[in-house]
């Protein structure tokens, strides 16, 4: 998958529609197509990194993205009630889209441990 076929690159480029909740210089946020909770937003760097594995080389972007998740969560009304941040990595991590993203899940009690 390259930047012309990657769905999250296409959403960032505006060539694939999405329900956008934030557009910033280095990242975007949009609602998941198949929400698993009342609030299910994906926070995605504009740059095509495959997964969190690559964040080892870019701690500044890692910080920017976590701050972005916290900002979106507050705007979605989740800061007081709580929420979950998830980034699935690779095959055994359950990653299905090979473009780094953080799931922001909230709006209902979330169970632990995950499957
Ligand atoms: P992963 O399984 O890689 O952790 O998460 C990928 C997420 O992206 C899934 O929750 C899936 O529903 C969502 N998704 C996949 N393709 C699209 C798309 O084209 N648009 C949106 N909004 N979400 C997508
Ligand atoms: Zn991509």
Coordinates of C-alpha atoms and ligand atoms in Angstrom, one line a residue:
X1 CA 0.0 0.0 0.0
X2 CA 1.4 3.4 -1.0
X3 CA 0.3 7.0 -0.4
X4 CA -2.1 6.9 -3.4
X5 CA -3.9 3.8 -2.3
X6 CA -3.7 4.1 1.5
X7 CA -7.2 5.1 2.8
X8 CA -5.8 7.4 5.5
X9 CA -3.5 9.2 3.1
X10 CA -6.5 9.7 0.8
X11 CA -8.6 11.1 3.6
X12 CA -5.7 13.5 4.6
X13 CA -5.5 14.5 0.9
X14 CA -9.2 15.0 0.6
X15 CA -9.7 12.4 -2.1
X16 CA -11.6 10.0 0.2
X17 CA -14.6 11.4 2.2
X18 CA -14.6 11.2 6.0
X19 CA -16.4 12.8 8.9
X20 CA -13.6 15.1 9.9
X21 CA -13.4 16.4 13.5
X22 CA -10.1 18.2 13.3
X23 CA -7.6 19.2 10.6
X24 CA -4.2 20.4 11.7
X25 CA -0.8 20.9 10.0
X26 CA 0.6 17.5 11.0
X27 CA -2.5 15.4 11.8
X28 CA -6.2 15.0 11.2
X29 CA -9.0 13.4 13.2
X30 CA -12.1 11.7 11.8
X31 CA -14.9 9.4 12.9
X32 CA -14.3 5.7 12.4
X33 CA -16.4 4.1 9.7
X34 CA -17.4 1.3 12.0
X35 CA -17.7 2.9 15.5
X36 CA -17.1 0.6 18.5
X37 CA -18.4 3.2 21.0
X38 CA -20.5 6.3 21.0
X39 CA -17.3 8.3 20.4
X40 CA -14.8 6.6 18.1
X41 CA -12.4 9.0 16.5
X42 CA -9.1 8.1 14.7
X43 CA -6.2 10.5 15.2
X44 CA -3.8 10.2 12.2
X45 CA -0.6 11.8 11.2
X46 CA -0.7 13.3 7.7
X47 CA 2.7 11.6 7.0
X48 CA 2.4 8.0 6.1
X49 CA 4.0 6.1 8.9
X50 CA 3.1 2.4 9.0
X51 CA 2.6 2.0 12.8
X52 CA 3.7 3.1 16.2
X53 CA 6.9 1.1 15.6
X54 CA 8.1 4.1 13.6
X55 CA 7.5 6.5 16.5
X56 CA 10.8 5.4 18.1
X57 CA 12.4 7.6 15.4
X58 CA 10.1 10.6 15.9
X59 CA 9.4 11.3 19.6
X60 CA 8.3 14.9 18.7
X61 CA 5.5 13.5 16.5
X62 CA 4.6 10.9 19.2
X63 CA 4.1 13.8 21.6
X64 CA 2.1 15.8 19.2
X65 CA -0.2 12.9 18.4
X66 CA -0.8 12.1 22.1
X67 CA -1.6 15.8 22.8
X68 CA -3.9 15.7 19.8
X69 CA -5.8 12.7 21.2
X70 CA -6.2 14.5 24.6
X71 CA -7.4 17.7 22.8
X72 CA -10.0 15.8 20.7
X73 CA -11.1 13.8 23.8
X74 CA -11.8 17.1 25.7
X75 CA -13.7 18.5 22.7
X76 CA -15.8 15.4 22.5
X77 CA -16.7 15.8 26.2
X78 CA -14.7 12.8 27.5
X79 CA -12.1 14.4 29.7
X80 CA -14.1 14.1 32.9
X81 CA -15.8 10.8 32.3
X82 CA -12.8 9.0 30.8
X83 CA -11.9 7.3 27.6
X84 CA -9.5 4.8 26.0
X85 CA -6.6 5.4 23.6
X86 CA -5.6 2.4 21.5
X87 CA -3.0 1.9 18.7
X88 CA -3.0 -1.5 17.2
X89 CA 0.4 -2.5 15.8
X90 CA 1.0 -5.2 13.2
X91 CA -0.6 -8.6 12.7
X92 CA -0.9 -9.8 16.2
X93 CA -1.8 -6.3 17.4
X94 CA -4.9 -6.5 15.2
X95 CA -3.9 -3.6 12.9
X96 CA -5.9 -3.6 9.7
X97 CA -4.9 -0.2 8.1
X98 CA -1.1 0.1 7.8
X99 CA -1.1 3.9 8.5
X100 CA -0.4 4.9 12.1
X101 CA -3.5 5.9 14.0
X102 CA -4.7 6.3 17.5
X103 CA -8.3 5.2 18.3
X104 CA -10.1 7.4 20.8
X105 CA -13.0 5.4 22.3
X106 CA -15.5 6.7 24.8
X107 CA -19.0 7.5 25.7
X108 CA -19.7 4.1 27.4
X109 CA -18.0 2.0 30.0
X110 CA -15.1 0.1 28.3
X111 CA -14.1 -3.4 29.4
X112 CA -10.7 -4.7 30.3
X113 CA -8.8 -6.8 29.2
X114 CA -9.4 -6.5 25.5
X115 CA -9.7 -9.7 23.5
Ligands
LIG1 P1 -7.0 -0.9 13.0 O1 -7.8 -2.2 12.8 O2 -6.0 -0.8 11.9 O3 -6.5 -0.6 14.4 O4 -8.1 0.3 12.8 C1 -8.5 0.7 11.5 C2 -9.8 1.4 11.7 O5 -10.1 2.2 10.6 C3 -11.0 0.4 11.9 O6 -11.7 0.7 13.1 C4 -11.9 0.7 10.7 O7 -13.3 0.7 11.0 C5 -11.4 2.1 10.3 N1 -11.5 2.4 8.8 C6 -11.0 1.6 7.8 N2 -11.2 2.2 6.6 C7 -11.8 3.4 6.9 C8 -12.2 4.5 6.1 O8 -12.1 4.5 4.9 N3 -12.8 5.6 6.7 C9 -12.9 5.6 8.1 N4 -13.5 6.7 8.6 N5 -12.5 4.6 8.9 C10 -12.0 3.5 8.3
LIG2 ZN1 -1.1 6.4 4.5

